[in-house]
JSON list of C-alpha atoms in Angstrom, two decimals:
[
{"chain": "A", "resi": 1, "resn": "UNK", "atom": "CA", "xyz": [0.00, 0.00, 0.00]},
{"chain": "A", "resi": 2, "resn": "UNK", "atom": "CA", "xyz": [0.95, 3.12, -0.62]},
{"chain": "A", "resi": 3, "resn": "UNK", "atom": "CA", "xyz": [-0.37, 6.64, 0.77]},
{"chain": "A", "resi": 4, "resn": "UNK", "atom": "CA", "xyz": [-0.31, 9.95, -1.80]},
{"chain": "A", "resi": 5, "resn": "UNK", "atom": "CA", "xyz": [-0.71, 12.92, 0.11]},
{"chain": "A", "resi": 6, "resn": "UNK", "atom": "CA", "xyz": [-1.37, 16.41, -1.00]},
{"chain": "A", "resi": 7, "resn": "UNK", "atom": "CA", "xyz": [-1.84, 20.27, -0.07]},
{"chain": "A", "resi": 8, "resn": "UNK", "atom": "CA", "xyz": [-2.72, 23.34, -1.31]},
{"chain": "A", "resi": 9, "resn": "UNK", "atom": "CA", "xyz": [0.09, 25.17, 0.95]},
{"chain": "A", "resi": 10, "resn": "UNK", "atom": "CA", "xyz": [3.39, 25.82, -0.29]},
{"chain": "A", "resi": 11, "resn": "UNK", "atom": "CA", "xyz": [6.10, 28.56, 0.11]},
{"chain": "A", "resi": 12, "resn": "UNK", "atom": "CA", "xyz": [7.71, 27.76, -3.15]},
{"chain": "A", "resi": 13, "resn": "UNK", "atom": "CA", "xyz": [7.09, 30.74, -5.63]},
{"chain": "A", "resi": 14, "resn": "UNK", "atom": "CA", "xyz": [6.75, 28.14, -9.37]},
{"chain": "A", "resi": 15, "resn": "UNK", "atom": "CA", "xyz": [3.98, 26.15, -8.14]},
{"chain": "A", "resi": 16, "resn": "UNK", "atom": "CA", "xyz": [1.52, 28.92, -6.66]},
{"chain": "A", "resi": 17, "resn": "UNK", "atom": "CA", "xyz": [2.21, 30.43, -10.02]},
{"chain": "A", "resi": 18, "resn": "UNK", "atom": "CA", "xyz": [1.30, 27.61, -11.89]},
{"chain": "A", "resi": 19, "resn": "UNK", "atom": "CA", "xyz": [-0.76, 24.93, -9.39]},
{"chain": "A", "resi": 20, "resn": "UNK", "atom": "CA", "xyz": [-4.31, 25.85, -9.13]},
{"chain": "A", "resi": 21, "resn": "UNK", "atom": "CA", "xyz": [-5.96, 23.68, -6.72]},
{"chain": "A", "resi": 22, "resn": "UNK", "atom": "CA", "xyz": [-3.10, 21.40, -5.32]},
{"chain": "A", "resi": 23, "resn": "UNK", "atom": "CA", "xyz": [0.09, 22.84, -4.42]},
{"chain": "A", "resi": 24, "resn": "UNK", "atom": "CA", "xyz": [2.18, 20.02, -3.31]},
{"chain": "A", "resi": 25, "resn": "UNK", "atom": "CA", "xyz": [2.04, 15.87, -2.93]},
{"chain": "A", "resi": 26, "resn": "UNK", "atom": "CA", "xyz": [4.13, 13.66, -1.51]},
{"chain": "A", "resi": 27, "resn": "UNK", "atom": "CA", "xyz": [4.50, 9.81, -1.37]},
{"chain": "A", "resi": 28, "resn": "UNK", "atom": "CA", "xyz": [4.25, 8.05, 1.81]},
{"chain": "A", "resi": 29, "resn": "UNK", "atom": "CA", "xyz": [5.88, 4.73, 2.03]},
{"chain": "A", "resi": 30, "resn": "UNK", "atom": "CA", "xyz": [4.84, 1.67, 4.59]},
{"chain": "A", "resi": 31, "resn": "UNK", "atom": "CA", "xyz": [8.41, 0.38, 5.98]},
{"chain": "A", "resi": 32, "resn": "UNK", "atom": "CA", "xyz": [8.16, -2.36, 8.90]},
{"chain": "A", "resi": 33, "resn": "UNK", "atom": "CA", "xyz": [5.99, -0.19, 11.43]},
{"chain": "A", "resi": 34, "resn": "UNK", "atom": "CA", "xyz": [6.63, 3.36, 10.30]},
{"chain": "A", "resi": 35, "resn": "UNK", "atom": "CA", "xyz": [5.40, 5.23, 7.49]},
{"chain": "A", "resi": 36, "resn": "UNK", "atom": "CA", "xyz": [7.63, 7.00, 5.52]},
{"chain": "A", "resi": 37, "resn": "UNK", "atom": "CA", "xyz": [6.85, 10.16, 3.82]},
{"chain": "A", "resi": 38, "resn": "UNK", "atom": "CA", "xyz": [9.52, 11.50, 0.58]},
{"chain": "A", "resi": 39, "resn": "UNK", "atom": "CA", "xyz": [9.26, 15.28, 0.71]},
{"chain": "A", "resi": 40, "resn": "UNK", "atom": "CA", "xyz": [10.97, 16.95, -2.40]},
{"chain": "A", "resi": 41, "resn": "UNK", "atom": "CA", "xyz": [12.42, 19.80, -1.45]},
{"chain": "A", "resi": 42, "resn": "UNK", "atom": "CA", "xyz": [14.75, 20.91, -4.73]},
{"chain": "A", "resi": 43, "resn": "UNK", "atom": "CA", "xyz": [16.63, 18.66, -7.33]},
{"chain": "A", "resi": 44, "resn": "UNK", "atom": "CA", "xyz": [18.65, 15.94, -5.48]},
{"chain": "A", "resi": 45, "resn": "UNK", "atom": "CA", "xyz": [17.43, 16.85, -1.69]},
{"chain": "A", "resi": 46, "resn": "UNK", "atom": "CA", "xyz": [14.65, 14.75, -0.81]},
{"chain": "A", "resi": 47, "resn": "UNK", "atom": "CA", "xyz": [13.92, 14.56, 2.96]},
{"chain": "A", "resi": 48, "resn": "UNK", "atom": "CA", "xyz": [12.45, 11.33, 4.35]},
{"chain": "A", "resi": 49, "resn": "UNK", "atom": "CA", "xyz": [10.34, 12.18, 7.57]},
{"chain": "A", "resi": 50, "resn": "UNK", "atom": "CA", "xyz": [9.10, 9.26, 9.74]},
{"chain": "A", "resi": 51, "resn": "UNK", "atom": "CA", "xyz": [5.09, 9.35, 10.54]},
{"chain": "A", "resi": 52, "resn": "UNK", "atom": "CA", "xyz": [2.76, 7.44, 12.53]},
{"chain": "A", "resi": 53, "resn": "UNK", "atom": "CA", "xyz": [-0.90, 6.85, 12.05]},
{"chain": "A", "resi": 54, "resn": "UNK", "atom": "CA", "xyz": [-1.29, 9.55, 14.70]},
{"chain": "A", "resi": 55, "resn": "UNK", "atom": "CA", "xyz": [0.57, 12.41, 12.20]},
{"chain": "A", "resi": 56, "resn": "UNK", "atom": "CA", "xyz": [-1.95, 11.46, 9.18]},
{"chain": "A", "resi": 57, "resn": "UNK", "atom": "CA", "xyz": [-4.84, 12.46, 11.30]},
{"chain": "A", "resi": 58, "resn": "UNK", "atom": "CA", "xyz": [-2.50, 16.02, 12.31]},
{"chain": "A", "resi": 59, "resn": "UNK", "atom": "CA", "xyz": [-2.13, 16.19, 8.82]},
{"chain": "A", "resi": 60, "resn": "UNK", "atom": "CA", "xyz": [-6.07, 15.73, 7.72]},
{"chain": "A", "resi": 61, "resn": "UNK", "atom": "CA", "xyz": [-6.72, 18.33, 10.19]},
{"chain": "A", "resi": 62, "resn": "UNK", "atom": "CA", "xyz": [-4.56, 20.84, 8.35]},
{"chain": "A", "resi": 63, "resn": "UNK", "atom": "CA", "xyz": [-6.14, 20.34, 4.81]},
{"chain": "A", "resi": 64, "resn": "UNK", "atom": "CA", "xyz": [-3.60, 17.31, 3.42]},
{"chain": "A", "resi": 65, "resn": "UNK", "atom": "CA", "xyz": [-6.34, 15.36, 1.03]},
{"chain": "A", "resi": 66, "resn": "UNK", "atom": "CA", "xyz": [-5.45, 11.50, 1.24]},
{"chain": "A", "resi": 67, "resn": "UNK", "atom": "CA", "xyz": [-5.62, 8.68, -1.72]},
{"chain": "A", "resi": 68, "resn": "UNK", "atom": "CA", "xyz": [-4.67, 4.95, -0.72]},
{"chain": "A", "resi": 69, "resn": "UNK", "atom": "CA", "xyz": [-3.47, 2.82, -3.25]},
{"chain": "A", "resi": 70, "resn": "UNK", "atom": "CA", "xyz": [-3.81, -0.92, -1.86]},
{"chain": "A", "resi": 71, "resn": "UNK", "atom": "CA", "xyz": [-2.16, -3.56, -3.47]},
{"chain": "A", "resi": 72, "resn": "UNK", "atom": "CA", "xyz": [0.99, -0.81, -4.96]},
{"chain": "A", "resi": 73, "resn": "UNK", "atom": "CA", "xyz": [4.69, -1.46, -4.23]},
{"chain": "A", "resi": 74, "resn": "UNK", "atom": "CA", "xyz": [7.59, 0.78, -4.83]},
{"chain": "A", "resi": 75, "resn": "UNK", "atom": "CA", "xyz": [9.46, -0.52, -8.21]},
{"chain": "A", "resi": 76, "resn": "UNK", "atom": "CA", "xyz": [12.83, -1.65, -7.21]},
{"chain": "A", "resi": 77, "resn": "UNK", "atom": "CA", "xyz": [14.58, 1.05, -9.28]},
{"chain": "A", "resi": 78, "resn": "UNK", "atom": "CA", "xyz": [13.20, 3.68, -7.49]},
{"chain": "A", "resi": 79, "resn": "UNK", "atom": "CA", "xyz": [15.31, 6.44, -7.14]},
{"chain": "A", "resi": 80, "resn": "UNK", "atom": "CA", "xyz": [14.28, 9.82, -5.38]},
{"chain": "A", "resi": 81, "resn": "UNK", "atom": "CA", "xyz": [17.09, 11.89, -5.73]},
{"chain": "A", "resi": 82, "resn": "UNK", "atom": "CA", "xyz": [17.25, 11.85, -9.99]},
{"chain": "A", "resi": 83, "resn": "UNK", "atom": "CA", "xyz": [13.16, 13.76, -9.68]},
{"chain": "A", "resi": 84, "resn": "UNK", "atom": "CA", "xyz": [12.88, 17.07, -10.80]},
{"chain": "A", "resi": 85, "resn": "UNK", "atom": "CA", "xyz": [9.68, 17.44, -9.24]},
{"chain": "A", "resi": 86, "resn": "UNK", "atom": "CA", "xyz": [7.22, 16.70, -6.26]},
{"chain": "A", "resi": 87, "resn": "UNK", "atom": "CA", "xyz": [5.13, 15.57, -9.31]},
{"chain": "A", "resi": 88, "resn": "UNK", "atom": "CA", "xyz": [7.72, 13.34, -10.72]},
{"chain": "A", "resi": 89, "resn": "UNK", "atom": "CA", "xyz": [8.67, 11.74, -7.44]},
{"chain": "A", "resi": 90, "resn": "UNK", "atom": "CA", "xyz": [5.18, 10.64, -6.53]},
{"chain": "A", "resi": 91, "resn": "UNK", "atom": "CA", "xyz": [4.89, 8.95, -10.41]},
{"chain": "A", "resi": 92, "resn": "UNK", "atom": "CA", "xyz": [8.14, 7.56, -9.79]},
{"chain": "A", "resi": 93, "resn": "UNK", "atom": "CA", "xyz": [7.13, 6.13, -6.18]},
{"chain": "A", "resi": 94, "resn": "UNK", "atom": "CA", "xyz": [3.93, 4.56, -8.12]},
{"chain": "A", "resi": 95, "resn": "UNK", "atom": "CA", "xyz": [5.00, 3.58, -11.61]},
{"chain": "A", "resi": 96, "resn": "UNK", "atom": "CA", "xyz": [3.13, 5.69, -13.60]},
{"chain": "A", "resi": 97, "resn": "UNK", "atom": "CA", "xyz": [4.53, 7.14, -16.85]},
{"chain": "A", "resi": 98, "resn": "UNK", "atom": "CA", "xyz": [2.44, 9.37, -18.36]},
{"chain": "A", "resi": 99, "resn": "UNK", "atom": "CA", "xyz": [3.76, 12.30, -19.49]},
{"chain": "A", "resi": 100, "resn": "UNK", "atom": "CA", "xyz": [0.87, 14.85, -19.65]},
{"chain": "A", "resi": 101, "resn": "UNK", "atom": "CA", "xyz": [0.39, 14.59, -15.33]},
{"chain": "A", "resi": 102, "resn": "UNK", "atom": "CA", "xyz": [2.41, 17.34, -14.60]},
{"chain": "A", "resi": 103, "resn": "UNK", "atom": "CA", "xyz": [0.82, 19.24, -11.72]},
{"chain": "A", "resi": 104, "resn": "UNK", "atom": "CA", "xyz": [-0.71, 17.67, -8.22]},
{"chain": "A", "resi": 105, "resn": "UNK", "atom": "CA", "xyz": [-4.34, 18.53, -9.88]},
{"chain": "A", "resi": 106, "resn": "UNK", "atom": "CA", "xyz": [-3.81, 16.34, -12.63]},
{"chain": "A", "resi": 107, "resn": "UNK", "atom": "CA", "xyz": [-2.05, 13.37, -10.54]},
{"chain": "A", "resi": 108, "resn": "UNK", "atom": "CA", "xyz": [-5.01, 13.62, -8.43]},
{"chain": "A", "resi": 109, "resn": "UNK", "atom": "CA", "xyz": [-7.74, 13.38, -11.23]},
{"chain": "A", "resi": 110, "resn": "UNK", "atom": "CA", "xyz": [-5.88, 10.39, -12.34]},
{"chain": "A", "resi": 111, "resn": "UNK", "atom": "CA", "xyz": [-5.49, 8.80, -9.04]},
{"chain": "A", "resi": 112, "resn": "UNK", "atom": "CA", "xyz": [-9.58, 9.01, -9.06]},
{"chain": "A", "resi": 113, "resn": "UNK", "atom": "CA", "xyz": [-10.44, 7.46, -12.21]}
]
């Protein structure tokens, strides 16, 4: 399973510009009994933060909009630090390779289908 998390907050300048709805997403990865979530920060800095079931409910309370994917794995090639977006990461983390998702809105409309 993996978790896709997203917001309409960010202090980045390029994506209030250009995101309407959706600002930001992030992947969040089961590992043993932690949950790890991949926040891009710039080209080749990725921070991994370590969250409990306890920080998804802080982070639901603060606007973050949710989509499980059951049955999804990480592909074993997976590589963080070679995305040039928060975007790109997420597609990455879930194997899709479509070219025209480009924004958080548009990952999200395809997550839905």
């Amino acid at each position: 399973m993996i978790i896709i998390a997203f917001s309409n907050k960010t202090s980045k300048i390029l994506p209030n510009i250009l995101c309407r709805r959706l600002k930001h997403v992030a992947p969040i990865v089961p590992r043993d009994d932690k949950l790890i979530l991949f926040q891009f920060v710039k080209r080749g800095h990725v921070e991994k933060m370590v969250l409990h079931m306890r920080d998804i409910k802080i982070l639901k309370t603060h606007g973050w909009k949710f989509v499980y994917i059951d049955g999804a794995a990480v592909p074993t090639d997976f590589n963080p630090y070679t995305t040039y977006s928060c975007v790109d990461l997420t597609k990455r983390a879930i194997g899709i390779r479509d070219w025209r998702i480009q924004t958080p809105w548009a990952l999200y409309k395809n997550l839905h289908k």
